């Protein structure tokens, strides 16, 4: 931990971060630069079960969180329970507000969100993509089409061009996200942008989980319900499972 209580990666985490793509030192950038921050502004697109739970956890960890909905007036109870760091707005307002965006919507909404907000999202330090294509909810054909294009992860990056996307929390239920989160639970993450991965790792640590980088966004296809990485695993178990996946 650093002086301000934020996560500083040890050698093991550095190796995990470096495993995801181009070398960290190539541009003279230190991951500690990205992690040396205090309170961030986090906007959520989606404030349902999972977006509400994650936003609340980040607000309680000291970040300013703006939840969004197409009906922000419906978020009063959520804002009240998340405490003084929380507020609610429209999707436009949350996108403008956040340095970091949590994308927590049905996957069928992602393409349109990219059309409406892609330029603004590309300017953010991190878009954490928690959204999943789910056949029962989104339709078999839709999910097949996402998978044919490389799966969620690559498709999110395609629909949000230029955004610094990291997939995470995709198969950890809203009931497990919160003040009682167990330290031993790992969160598999996938991303191509080293700074965004470092920032996502720092944030995940702050709310009591252990980030484990399993690879670039192409590995995002395994970060969803129904895959071997779904559910709750220790970091060591995640590494072991991820080693069997391509
Ligand atoms: N629930 C879980 O435990 C869990 C765990 C991991 C991942 N996930 C994933 O997280 C995503 C959200 O799941 P959830 O369970 O939180 O769903 P939910 O409770 O139904 O909430 C969905 C949220 O998405 C918003 N939304 C829907 N369409 C939108 C659009 N076109 N533009 C902007 N916002 C839109 C809704 O906002 P409005 O108020 O505007 O309708 C609502 O806040 C899904 O992809 C799911 O697979 C869920």
PDB file of C-alpha atoms and ligand atoms in Angstrom:
ATOM      1  CA  UNK A   1       0.000   0.000   0.000  1.00  0.00           C
ATOM      2  CA  UNK A   2       1.162   3.537  -0.656  1.00  0.00           C
ATOM      3  CA  UNK A   3       1.102   6.342   1.882  1.00  0.00           C
ATOM      4  CA  UNK A   4      -2.420   7.346   0.835  1.00  0.00           C
ATOM      5  CA  UNK A   5      -3.698   3.817   1.121  1.00  0.00           C
ATOM      6  CA  UNK A   6      -3.833   3.091  -2.601  1.00  0.00           C
ATOM      7  CA  UNK A   7      -2.605  -0.117  -4.144  1.00  0.00           C
ATOM      8  CA  UNK A   8       0.989  -0.253  -5.299  1.00  0.00           C
ATOM      9  CA  UNK A   9       1.730  -3.393  -7.260  1.00  0.00           C
ATOM     10  CA  UNK A  10       4.371  -5.722  -5.977  1.00  0.00           C
ATOM     11  CA  UNK A  11       6.571  -7.745  -8.318  1.00  0.00           C
ATOM     12  CA  UNK A  12       3.886 -10.389  -8.776  1.00  0.00           C
ATOM     13  CA  UNK A  13       1.225  -7.866  -9.748  1.00  0.00           C
ATOM     14  CA  UNK A  14       3.697  -6.063 -12.023  1.00  0.00           C
ATOM     15  CA  UNK A  15       4.297  -9.327 -13.834  1.00  0.00           C
ATOM     16  CA  UNK A  16       0.560  -9.854 -14.076  1.00  0.00           C
ATOM     17  CA  UNK A  17       0.110  -6.363 -15.479  1.00  0.00           C
ATOM     18  CA  UNK A  18       3.005  -6.751 -17.905  1.00  0.00           C
ATOM     19  CA  UNK A  19       1.585 -10.059 -19.124  1.00  0.00           C
ATOM     20  CA  UNK A  20      -1.339  -8.289 -20.770  1.00  0.00           C
ATOM     21  CA  UNK A  21       0.399  -6.599 -23.662  1.00  0.00           C
ATOM     22  CA  UNK A  22       3.207  -4.230 -24.615  1.00  0.00           C
ATOM     23  CA  UNK A  23       6.014  -3.618 -22.109  1.00  0.00           C
ATOM     24  CA  UNK A  24       5.272  -1.180 -19.366  1.00  0.00           C
ATOM     25  CA  UNK A  25       8.582   0.586 -19.711  1.00  0.00           C
ATOM     26  CA  UNK A  26       8.416   1.066 -23.464  1.00  0.00           C
ATOM     27  CA  UNK A  27       7.256   4.684 -23.190  1.00  0.00           C
ATOM     28  CA  UNK A  28       9.046   5.422 -19.941  1.00  0.00           C
ATOM     29  CA  UNK A  29       5.742   5.165 -18.128  1.00  0.00           C
ATOM     30  CA  UNK A  30       5.556   3.876 -14.587  1.00  0.00           C
ATOM     31  CA  UNK A  31       2.358   2.153 -13.440  1.00  0.00           C
ATOM     32  CA  UNK A  32       2.721   4.031 -10.186  1.00  0.00           C
ATOM     33  CA  UNK A  33       1.919   7.231 -12.117  1.00  0.00           C
ATOM     34  CA  UNK A  34      -1.561   5.909 -12.818  1.00  0.00           C
ATOM     35  CA  UNK A  35      -2.014   4.701  -9.292  1.00  0.00           C
ATOM     36  CA  UNK A  36      -0.858   7.889  -7.593  1.00  0.00           C
ATOM     37  CA  UNK A  37      -4.282   9.379  -7.253  1.00  0.00           C
ATOM     38  CA  UNK A  38      -6.657  10.128  -4.458  1.00  0.00           C
ATOM     39  CA  UNK A  39     -10.374  10.545  -5.015  1.00  0.00           C
ATOM     40  CA  UNK A  40     -11.557   9.842  -8.533  1.00  0.00           C
ATOM     41  CA  UNK A  41     -14.777  10.839 -10.215  1.00  0.00           C
ATOM     42  CA  UNK A  42     -16.627   7.731 -11.348  1.00  0.00           C
ATOM     43  CA  UNK A  43     -19.682   7.820 -13.600  1.00  0.00           C
ATOM     44  CA  UNK A  44     -21.839   4.748 -14.001  1.00  0.00           C
ATOM     45  CA  UNK A  45     -23.792   3.964 -17.141  1.00  0.00           C
ATOM     46  CA  UNK A  46     -26.353   1.645 -15.623  1.00  0.00           C
ATOM     47  CA  UNK A  47     -27.310   1.775 -11.962  1.00  0.00           C
ATOM     48  CA  UNK A  48     -29.276  -1.423 -11.576  1.00  0.00           C
ATOM     49  CA  UNK A  49     -28.288  -4.360  -9.384  1.00  0.00           C
ATOM     50  CA  UNK A  50     -24.623  -4.573 -10.385  1.00  0.00           C
ATOM     51  CA  UNK A  51     -24.008  -0.900 -11.232  1.00  0.00           C
ATOM     52  CA  UNK A  52     -25.724   0.125  -8.005  1.00  0.00           C
ATOM     53  CA  UNK A  53     -23.650  -2.280  -5.911  1.00  0.00           C
ATOM     54  CA  UNK A  54     -20.321  -1.392  -7.503  1.00  0.00           C
ATOM     55  CA  UNK A  55     -20.975   2.353  -7.495  1.00  0.00           C
ATOM     56  CA  UNK A  56     -21.930   2.156  -3.830  1.00  0.00           C
ATOM     57  CA  UNK A  57     -18.725   0.266  -3.014  1.00  0.00           C
ATOM     58  CA  UNK A  58     -16.622   2.914  -4.789  1.00  0.00           C
ATOM     59  CA  UNK A  59     -18.509   5.777  -3.131  1.00  0.00           C
ATOM     60  CA  UNK A  60     -17.935   4.189   0.266  1.00  0.00           C
ATOM     61  CA  UNK A  61     -14.245   3.782  -0.624  1.00  0.00           C
ATOM     62  CA  UNK A  62     -14.015   7.584  -0.968  1.00  0.00           C
ATOM     63  CA  UNK A  63     -14.607   8.220  -4.661  1.00  0.00           C
ATOM     64  CA  UNK A  64     -17.211  10.620  -6.044  1.00  0.00           C
ATOM     65  CA  UNK A  65     -19.777   8.547  -7.903  1.00  0.00           C
ATOM     66  CA  UNK A  66     -22.527   9.737 -10.238  1.00  0.00           C
ATOM     67  CA  UNK A  67     -25.021   6.974 -10.951  1.00  0.00           C
ATOM     68  CA  UNK A  68     -26.992   7.380 -14.136  1.00  0.00           C
ATOM     69  CA  UNK A  69     -30.277   6.259 -15.519  1.00  0.00           C
ATOM     70  CA  UNK A  70     -32.573   7.323 -18.288  1.00  0.00           C
ATOM     71  CA  UNK A  71     -34.827   8.099 -15.304  1.00  0.00           C
ATOM     72  CA  UNK A  72     -32.418   9.572 -12.745  1.00  0.00           C
ATOM     73  CA  UNK A  73     -35.251  10.575 -10.428  1.00  0.00           C
ATOM     74  CA  UNK A  74     -35.676   6.844  -9.741  1.00  0.00           C
ATOM     75  CA  UNK A  75     -32.215   6.673  -8.167  1.00  0.00           C
ATOM     76  CA  UNK A  76     -32.982   8.649  -4.994  1.00  0.00           C
ATOM     77  CA  UNK A  77     -32.913   5.641  -2.662  1.00  0.00           C
ATOM     78  CA  UNK A  78     -29.706   4.314  -4.198  1.00  0.00           C
ATOM     79  CA  UNK A  79     -27.987   7.693  -3.816  1.00  0.00           C
ATOM     80  CA  UNK A  80     -29.162   7.980  -0.213  1.00  0.00           C
ATOM     81  CA  UNK A  81     -27.862   4.541   0.680  1.00  0.00           C
ATOM     82  CA  UNK A  82     -24.527   5.085  -1.103  1.00  0.00           C
ATOM     83  CA  UNK A  83     -23.835   8.127   1.089  1.00  0.00           C
ATOM     84  CA  UNK A  84     -22.493  11.645   0.624  1.00  0.00           C
ATOM     85  CA  UNK A  85     -20.092  10.823  -2.218  1.00  0.00           C
ATOM     86  CA  UNK A  86     -22.944   9.708  -4.455  1.00  0.00           C
ATOM     87  CA  UNK A  87     -25.190  11.618  -6.829  1.00  0.00           C
ATOM     88  CA  UNK A  88     -27.463  10.794  -9.756  1.00  0.00           C
ATOM     89  CA  UNK A  89     -27.783  12.166 -13.240  1.00  0.00           C
ATOM     90  CA  UNK A  90     -28.615  11.397 -16.809  1.00  0.00           C
ATOM     91  CA  UNK A  91     -26.292   9.230 -18.866  1.00  0.00           C
ATOM     92  CA  UNK A  92     -24.940  12.412 -20.517  1.00  0.00           C
ATOM     93  CA  UNK A  93     -24.199  13.915 -17.118  1.00  0.00           C
ATOM     94  CA  UNK A  94     -22.473  10.799 -15.767  1.00  0.00           C
ATOM     95  CA  UNK A  95     -20.317  10.511 -18.874  1.00  0.00           C
ATOM     96  CA  UNK A  96     -19.301  14.166 -18.557  1.00  0.00           C
ATOM     97  CA  UNK A  97     -18.658  13.725 -14.818  1.00  0.00           C
ATOM     98  CA  UNK A  98     -16.468  10.629 -14.714  1.00  0.00           C
ATOM     99  CA  UNK A  99     -12.717  10.243 -15.094  1.00  0.00           C
ATOM    100  CA  UNK A 100     -13.629   6.585 -14.942  1.00  0.00           C
ATOM    101  CA  UNK A 101     -16.821   5.073 -16.348  1.00  0.00           C
ATOM    102  CA  UNK A 102     -18.454   1.852 -15.202  1.00  0.00           C
ATOM    103  CA  UNK A 103     -20.421   0.372 -18.084  1.00  0.00           C
ATOM    104  CA  UNK A 104     -23.040  -1.845 -16.430  1.00  0.00           C
ATOM    105  CA  UNK A 105     -25.917  -2.279 -18.876  1.00  0.00           C
ATOM    106  CA  UNK A 106     -27.480  -5.094 -20.872  1.00  0.00           C
ATOM    107  CA  UNK A 107     -24.929  -5.797 -23.602  1.00  0.00           C
ATOM    108  CA  UNK A 108     -27.529  -4.975 -26.259  1.00  0.00           C
ATOM    109  CA  UNK A 109     -27.267  -1.316 -25.176  1.00  0.00           C
ATOM    110  CA  UNK A 110     -23.496  -1.018 -25.649  1.00  0.00           C
ATOM    111  CA  UNK A 111     -23.414  -0.330 -29.386  1.00  0.00           C
ATOM    112  CA  UNK A 112     -25.877   2.562 -29.112  1.00  0.00           C
ATOM    113  CA  UNK A 113     -24.026   3.936 -26.088  1.00  0.00           C
ATOM    114  CA  UNK A 114     -20.895   3.903 -28.243  1.00  0.00           C
ATOM    115  CA  UNK A 115     -22.711   5.832 -30.966  1.00  0.00           C
ATOM    116  CA  UNK A 116     -24.074   8.385 -28.514  1.00  0.00           C
ATOM    117  CA  UNK A 117     -21.056   8.813 -26.228  1.00  0.00           C
ATOM    118  CA  UNK A 118     -18.079   7.205 -27.987  1.00  0.00           C
ATOM    119  CA  UNK A 119     -16.076  10.393 -28.388  1.00  0.00           C
ATOM    120  CA  UNK A 120     -16.451  11.372 -24.735  1.00  0.00           C
ATOM    121  CA  UNK A 121     -15.760   7.827 -23.540  1.00  0.00           C
ATOM    122  CA  UNK A 122     -12.533   7.675 -25.559  1.00  0.00           C
ATOM    123  CA  UNK A 123     -11.215  10.578 -23.485  1.00  0.00           C
ATOM    124  CA  UNK A 124     -11.696   8.741 -20.170  1.00  0.00           C
ATOM    125  CA  UNK A 125      -8.847   7.081 -18.303  1.00  0.00           C
ATOM    126  CA  UNK A 126     -10.793   3.863 -17.965  1.00  0.00           C
ATOM    127  CA  UNK A 127     -14.068   2.324 -19.107  1.00  0.00           C
ATOM    128  CA  UNK A 128     -14.669  -0.717 -16.912  1.00  0.00           C
ATOM    129  CA  UNK A 129     -16.884  -3.031 -18.920  1.00  0.00           C
ATOM    130  CA  UNK A 130     -18.992  -5.116 -16.576  1.00  0.00           C
ATOM    131  CA  UNK A 131     -21.699  -5.830 -19.170  1.00  0.00           C
ATOM    132  CA  UNK A 132     -22.325  -9.316 -20.560  1.00  0.00           C
ATOM    133  CA  UNK A 133     -24.140 -10.749 -23.544  1.00  0.00           C
ATOM    134  CA  UNK A 134     -26.670 -13.184 -22.050  1.00  0.00           C
ATOM    135  CA  UNK A 135     -28.666 -15.421 -24.433  1.00  0.00           C
ATOM    136  CA  UNK A 136     -31.786 -15.587 -22.252  1.00  0.00           C
ATOM    137  CA  UNK A 137     -31.947 -11.807 -21.884  1.00  0.00           C
ATOM    138  CA  UNK A 138     -30.370 -10.576 -25.122  1.00  0.00           C
ATOM    139  CA  UNK A 139     -31.307 -13.335 -27.579  1.00  0.00           C
ATOM    140  CA  UNK A 140     -29.322 -16.269 -28.952  1.00  0.00           C
ATOM    141  CA  UNK A 141     -28.646 -14.599 -32.307  1.00  0.00           C
ATOM    142  CA  UNK A 142     -27.304 -11.445 -30.711  1.00  0.00           C
ATOM    143  CA  UNK A 143     -24.922 -13.414 -28.493  1.00  0.00           C
ATOM    144  CA  UNK A 144     -23.771 -15.568 -31.421  1.00  0.00           C
ATOM    145  CA  UNK A 145     -23.044 -12.418 -33.380  1.00  0.00           C
ATOM    146  CA  UNK A 146     -20.994 -10.929 -30.510  1.00  0.00           C
ATOM    147  CA  UNK A 147     -19.031 -14.162 -30.208  1.00  0.00           C
ATOM    148  CA  UNK A 148     -18.445 -14.342 -33.949  1.00  0.00           C
ATOM    149  CA  UNK A 149     -16.805 -10.926 -33.681  1.00  0.00           C
ATOM    150  CA  UNK A 150     -14.421 -12.072 -30.936  1.00  0.00           C
ATOM    151  CA  UNK A 151     -16.665 -11.923 -27.892  1.00  0.00           C
ATOM    152  CA  UNK A 152     -17.337  -9.205 -25.350  1.00  0.00           C
ATOM    153  CA  UNK A 153     -14.098  -7.356 -24.832  1.00  0.00           C
ATOM    154  CA  UNK A 154     -13.059  -7.058 -28.460  1.00  0.00           C
ATOM    155  CA  UNK A 155     -16.620  -6.118 -29.368  1.00  0.00           C
ATOM    156  CA  UNK A 156     -16.848  -3.497 -26.616  1.00  0.00           C
ATOM    157  CA  UNK A 157     -13.595  -1.989 -27.911  1.00  0.00           C
ATOM    158  CA  UNK A 158     -15.020  -2.023 -31.438  1.00  0.00           C
ATOM    159  CA  UNK A 159     -18.226  -0.293 -30.353  1.00  0.00           C
ATOM    160  CA  UNK A 160     -16.361   2.234 -28.164  1.00  0.00           C
ATOM    161  CA  UNK A 161     -13.441   3.026 -30.466  1.00  0.00           C
ATOM    162  CA  UNK A 162     -10.451   4.590 -28.709  1.00  0.00           C
ATOM    163  CA  UNK A 163     -11.770   3.872 -25.216  1.00  0.00           C
ATOM    164  CA  UNK A 164      -9.482   2.352 -22.599  1.00  0.00           C
ATOM    165  CA  UNK A 165     -11.590  -0.697 -21.896  1.00  0.00           C
ATOM    166  CA  UNK A 166     -10.950  -3.215 -19.141  1.00  0.00           C
ATOM    167  CA  UNK A 167     -13.423  -6.024 -18.498  1.00  0.00           C
ATOM    168  CA  UNK A 168     -13.970  -6.901 -14.867  1.00  0.00           C
ATOM    169  CA  UNK A 169     -16.541  -8.047 -12.290  1.00  0.00           C
ATOM    170  CA  UNK A 170     -18.487  -9.680 -15.132  1.00  0.00           C
ATOM    171  CA  UNK A 171     -19.405 -12.834 -13.281  1.00  0.00           C
ATOM    172  CA  UNK A 172     -19.305 -11.664  -9.679  1.00  0.00           C
ATOM    173  CA  UNK A 173     -22.848 -11.175  -8.480  1.00  0.00           C
ATOM    174  CA  UNK A 174     -24.077  -7.896  -7.075  1.00  0.00           C
ATOM    175  CA  UNK A 175     -24.650  -9.545  -3.699  1.00  0.00           C
ATOM    176  CA  UNK A 176     -20.914 -10.278  -3.449  1.00  0.00           C
ATOM    177  CA  UNK A 177     -19.862  -6.706  -4.211  1.00  0.00           C
ATOM    178  CA  UNK A 178     -19.854  -4.491  -1.184  1.00  0.00           C
ATOM    179  CA  UNK A 179     -18.600  -3.777   2.253  1.00  0.00           C
ATOM    180  CA  UNK A 180     -18.455  -7.456   3.202  1.00  0.00           C
ATOM    181  CA  UNK A 181     -16.446  -8.482   0.135  1.00  0.00           C
ATOM    182  CA  UNK A 182     -14.015 -11.198   1.054  1.00  0.00           C
ATOM    183  CA  UNK A 183     -10.356 -10.332   0.455  1.00  0.00           C
ATOM    184  CA  UNK A 184      -9.673 -13.765  -0.915  1.00  0.00           C
ATOM    185  CA  UNK A 185     -11.924 -13.322  -3.963  1.00  0.00           C
ATOM    186  CA  UNK A 186     -10.068 -12.668  -7.169  1.00  0.00           C
ATOM    187  CA  UNK A 187     -11.458 -10.557  -9.992  1.00  0.00           C
ATOM    188  CA  UNK A 188     -10.275 -11.719 -13.388  1.00  0.00           C
ATOM    189  CA  UNK A 189      -9.710  -8.726 -15.628  1.00  0.00           C
ATOM    190  CA  UNK A 190      -8.785  -8.359 -19.289  1.00  0.00           C
ATOM    191  CA  UNK A 191      -7.498  -5.282 -21.055  1.00  0.00           C
ATOM    192  CA  UNK A 192      -5.086  -4.089 -23.717  1.00  0.00           C
ATOM    193  CA  UNK A 193      -4.207  -0.697 -22.250  1.00  0.00           C
ATOM    194  CA  UNK A 194      -1.592  -0.922 -19.507  1.00  0.00           C
ATOM    195  CA  UNK A 195      -2.499   2.327 -17.776  1.00  0.00           C
ATOM    196  CA  UNK A 196      -6.191   1.459 -17.739  1.00  0.00           C
ATOM    197  CA  UNK A 197      -5.367  -2.025 -16.420  1.00  0.00           C
ATOM    198  CA  UNK A 198      -3.240  -0.487 -13.660  1.00  0.00           C
ATOM    199  CA  UNK A 199      -6.000   1.934 -12.708  1.00  0.00           C
ATOM    200  CA  UNK A 200      -8.665  -0.785 -12.767  1.00  0.00           C
ATOM    201  CA  UNK A 201      -6.419  -2.941 -10.571  1.00  0.00           C
ATOM    202  CA  UNK A 202      -6.000  -0.125  -8.079  1.00  0.00           C
ATOM    203  CA  UNK A 203      -9.750   0.490  -7.883  1.00  0.00           C
ATOM    204  CA  UNK A 204     -10.584  -3.200  -7.544  1.00  0.00           C
ATOM    205  CA  UNK A 205      -8.095  -3.523  -4.680  1.00  0.00           C
ATOM    206  CA  UNK A 206      -9.655  -0.569  -2.907  1.00  0.00           C
ATOM    207  CA  UNK A 207     -13.014  -2.293  -2.616  1.00  0.00           C
ATOM    208  CA  UNK A 208     -11.525  -5.457  -1.215  1.00  0.00           C
ATOM    209  CA  UNK A 209     -10.890  -7.703  -4.191  1.00  0.00           C
ATOM    210  CA  UNK A 210      -7.728  -9.043  -5.787  1.00  0.00           C
ATOM    211  CA  UNK A 211      -7.364  -8.194  -9.496  1.00  0.00           C
ATOM    212  CA  UNK A 212      -5.855 -10.887 -11.699  1.00  0.00           C
ATOM    213  CA  UNK A 213      -5.009  -9.906 -15.263  1.00  0.00           C
ATOM    214  CA  UNK A 214      -5.807 -12.905 -17.447  1.00  0.00           C
ATOM    215  CA  UNK A 215      -4.780 -11.282 -20.730  1.00  0.00           C
ATOM    216  CA  UNK A 216      -5.786  -8.757 -23.345  1.00  0.00           C
ATOM    217  CA  UNK A 217      -9.341  -7.904 -24.374  1.00  0.00           C
ATOM    218  CA  UNK A 218      -9.544 -11.052 -26.493  1.00  0.00           C
ATOM    219  CA  UNK A 219      -9.689 -12.952 -23.192  1.00  0.00           C
ATOM    220  CA  UNK A 220     -12.741 -10.874 -22.275  1.00  0.00           C
ATOM    221  CA  UNK A 221     -14.822 -13.615 -23.891  1.00  0.00           C
ATOM    222  CA  UNK A 222     -14.184 -15.758 -20.808  1.00  0.00           C
ATOM    223  CA  UNK A 223     -15.221 -13.030 -18.382  1.00  0.00           C
ATOM    224  CA  UNK A 224     -18.956 -13.684 -18.236  1.00  0.00           C
ATOM    225  CA  UNK A 225     -21.338 -16.153 -16.624  1.00  0.00           C
ATOM    226  CA  UNK A 226     -21.052 -19.752 -17.742  1.00  0.00           C
ATOM    227  CA  UNK A 227     -17.293 -19.976 -18.332  1.00  0.00           C
ATOM    228  CA  UNK A 228     -14.663 -21.653 -16.139  1.00  0.00           C
ATOM    229  CA  UNK A 229     -13.638 -18.235 -14.769  1.00  0.00           C
ATOM    230  CA  UNK A 230     -17.170 -17.307 -13.693  1.00  0.00           C
ATOM    231  CA  UNK A 231     -18.091 -17.093 -10.047  1.00  0.00           C
ATOM    232  CA  UNK A 232     -15.858 -16.684  -7.060  1.00  0.00           C
ATOM    233  CA  UNK A 233     -12.304 -17.993  -7.119  1.00  0.00           C
ATOM    234  CA  UNK A 234      -9.096 -17.224  -5.286  1.00  0.00           C
ATOM    235  CA  UNK A 235      -6.411 -15.398  -7.302  1.00  0.00           C
ATOM    236  CA  UNK A 236      -4.371 -18.620  -7.484  1.00  0.00           C
ATOM    237  CA  UNK A 237      -7.373 -20.533  -8.834  1.00  0.00           C
ATOM    238  CA  UNK A 238      -7.974 -17.832 -11.454  1.00  0.00           C
ATOM    239  CA  UNK A 239      -4.375 -18.039 -12.634  1.00  0.00           C
ATOM    240  CA  UNK A 240      -4.614 -21.801 -12.860  1.00  0.00           C
ATOM    241  CA  UNK A 241      -7.890 -21.721 -14.805  1.00  0.00           C
ATOM    242  CA  UNK A 242      -6.738 -18.909 -17.097  1.00  0.00           C
ATOM    243  CA  UNK A 243      -3.631 -20.903 -18.028  1.00  0.00           C
ATOM    244  CA  UNK A 244      -5.908 -23.541 -19.579  1.00  0.00           C
ATOM    245  CA  UNK A 245      -7.793 -21.005 -21.747  1.00  0.00           C
ATOM    246  CA  UNK A 246      -6.808 -19.417 -25.046  1.00  0.00           C
TER     247      UNK A 246
HETATM  248  N1  LIG B   1     -26.630  -8.509 -11.563  1.00  0.00           N
HETATM  249  C1  LIG B   1     -25.437  -9.064 -11.402  1.00  0.00           C
HETATM  250  O1  LIG B   1     -25.184  -9.707 -10.353  1.00  0.00           O
HETATM  251  C2  LIG B   1     -24.371  -8.901 -12.460  1.00  0.00           C
HETATM  252  C3  LIG B   1     -23.071  -9.337 -12.175  1.00  0.00           C
HETATM  253  C4  LIG B   1     -22.057  -9.143 -13.120  1.00  0.00           C
HETATM  254  C5  LIG B   1     -22.350  -8.533 -14.338  1.00  0.00           C
HETATM  255  N2  LIG B   1     -23.625  -8.140 -14.602  1.00  0.00           N
HETATM  256  C6  LIG B   1     -23.912  -7.509 -15.893  1.00  0.00           C
HETATM  257  O2  LIG B   1     -24.132  -6.133 -15.647  1.00  0.00           O
HETATM  258  C7  LIG B   1     -25.091  -5.627 -16.581  1.00  0.00           C
HETATM  259  C8  LIG B   1     -26.244  -5.009 -15.791  1.00  0.00           C
HETATM  260  O3  LIG B   1     -26.852  -6.034 -15.037  1.00  0.00           O
HETATM  261  P1  LIG B   1     -27.840  -5.684 -13.839  1.00  0.00           P
HETATM  262  O4  LIG B   1     -28.161  -6.968 -13.200  1.00  0.00           O
HETATM  263  O5  LIG B   1     -27.281  -4.562 -13.022  1.00  0.00           O
HETATM  264  O6  LIG B   1     -29.099  -5.172 -14.676  1.00  0.00           O
HETATM  265  P2  LIG B   1     -30.327  -4.281 -14.191  1.00  0.00           P
HETATM  266  O7  LIG B   1     -30.501  -4.372 -12.725  1.00  0.00           O
HETATM  267  O8  LIG B   1     -31.456  -4.656 -15.083  1.00  0.00           O
HETATM  268  O9  LIG B   1     -29.845  -2.794 -14.561  1.00  0.00           O
HETATM  269  C9  LIG B   1     -29.615  -2.424 -15.892  1.00  0.00           C
HETATM  270  C10 LIG B   1     -29.198  -0.978 -15.939  1.00  0.00           C
HETATM  271  O10 LIG B   1     -28.851  -0.670 -17.292  1.00  0.00           O
HETATM  272  C11 LIG B   1     -29.451   0.560 -17.631  1.00  0.00           C
HETATM  273  N3  LIG B   1     -29.715   0.603 -19.064  1.00  0.00           N
HETATM  274  C12 LIG B   1     -30.407  -0.297 -19.792  1.00  0.00           C
HETATM  275  N4  LIG B   1     -30.421   0.076 -21.084  1.00  0.00           N
HETATM  276  C13 LIG B   1     -29.742   1.243 -21.159  1.00  0.00           C
HETATM  277  C14 LIG B   1     -29.413   2.135 -22.218  1.00  0.00           C
HETATM  278  N5  LIG B   1     -29.794   1.886 -23.475  1.00  0.00           N
HETATM  279  N6  LIG B   1     -28.694   3.235 -21.931  1.00  0.00           N
HETATM  280  C15 LIG B   1     -28.302   3.490 -20.667  1.00  0.00           C
HETATM  281  N7  LIG B   1     -28.569   2.694 -19.605  1.00  0.00           N
HETATM  282  C16 LIG B   1     -29.290   1.579 -19.865  1.00  0.00           C
HETATM  283  C17 LIG B   1     -30.725   0.638 -16.821  1.00  0.00           C
HETATM  284  O11 LIG B   1     -31.003   1.998 -16.644  1.00  0.00           O
HETATM  285  P3  LIG B   1     -32.465   2.658 -16.785  1.00  0.00           P
HETATM  286  O12 LIG B   1     -32.800   3.091 -15.399  1.00  0.00           O
HETATM  287  O13 LIG B   1     -32.214   3.806 -17.689  1.00  0.00           O
HETATM  288  O14 LIG B   1     -33.399   1.605 -17.326  1.00  0.00           O
HETATM  289  C18 LIG B   1     -30.294  -0.026 -15.518  1.00  0.00           C
HETATM  290  O15 LIG B   1     -29.721   0.918 -14.641  1.00  0.00           O
HETATM  291  C19 LIG B   1     -25.535  -6.819 -17.439  1.00  0.00           C
HETATM  292  O16 LIG B   1     -24.857  -6.825 -18.672  1.00  0.00           O
HETATM  293  C20 LIG B   1     -25.158  -8.026 -16.582  1.00  0.00           C
HETATM  294  O17 LIG B   1     -24.917  -9.181 -17.350  1.00  0.00           O
HETATM  295  C21 LIG B   1     -24.650  -8.290 -13.684  1.00  0.00           C
END
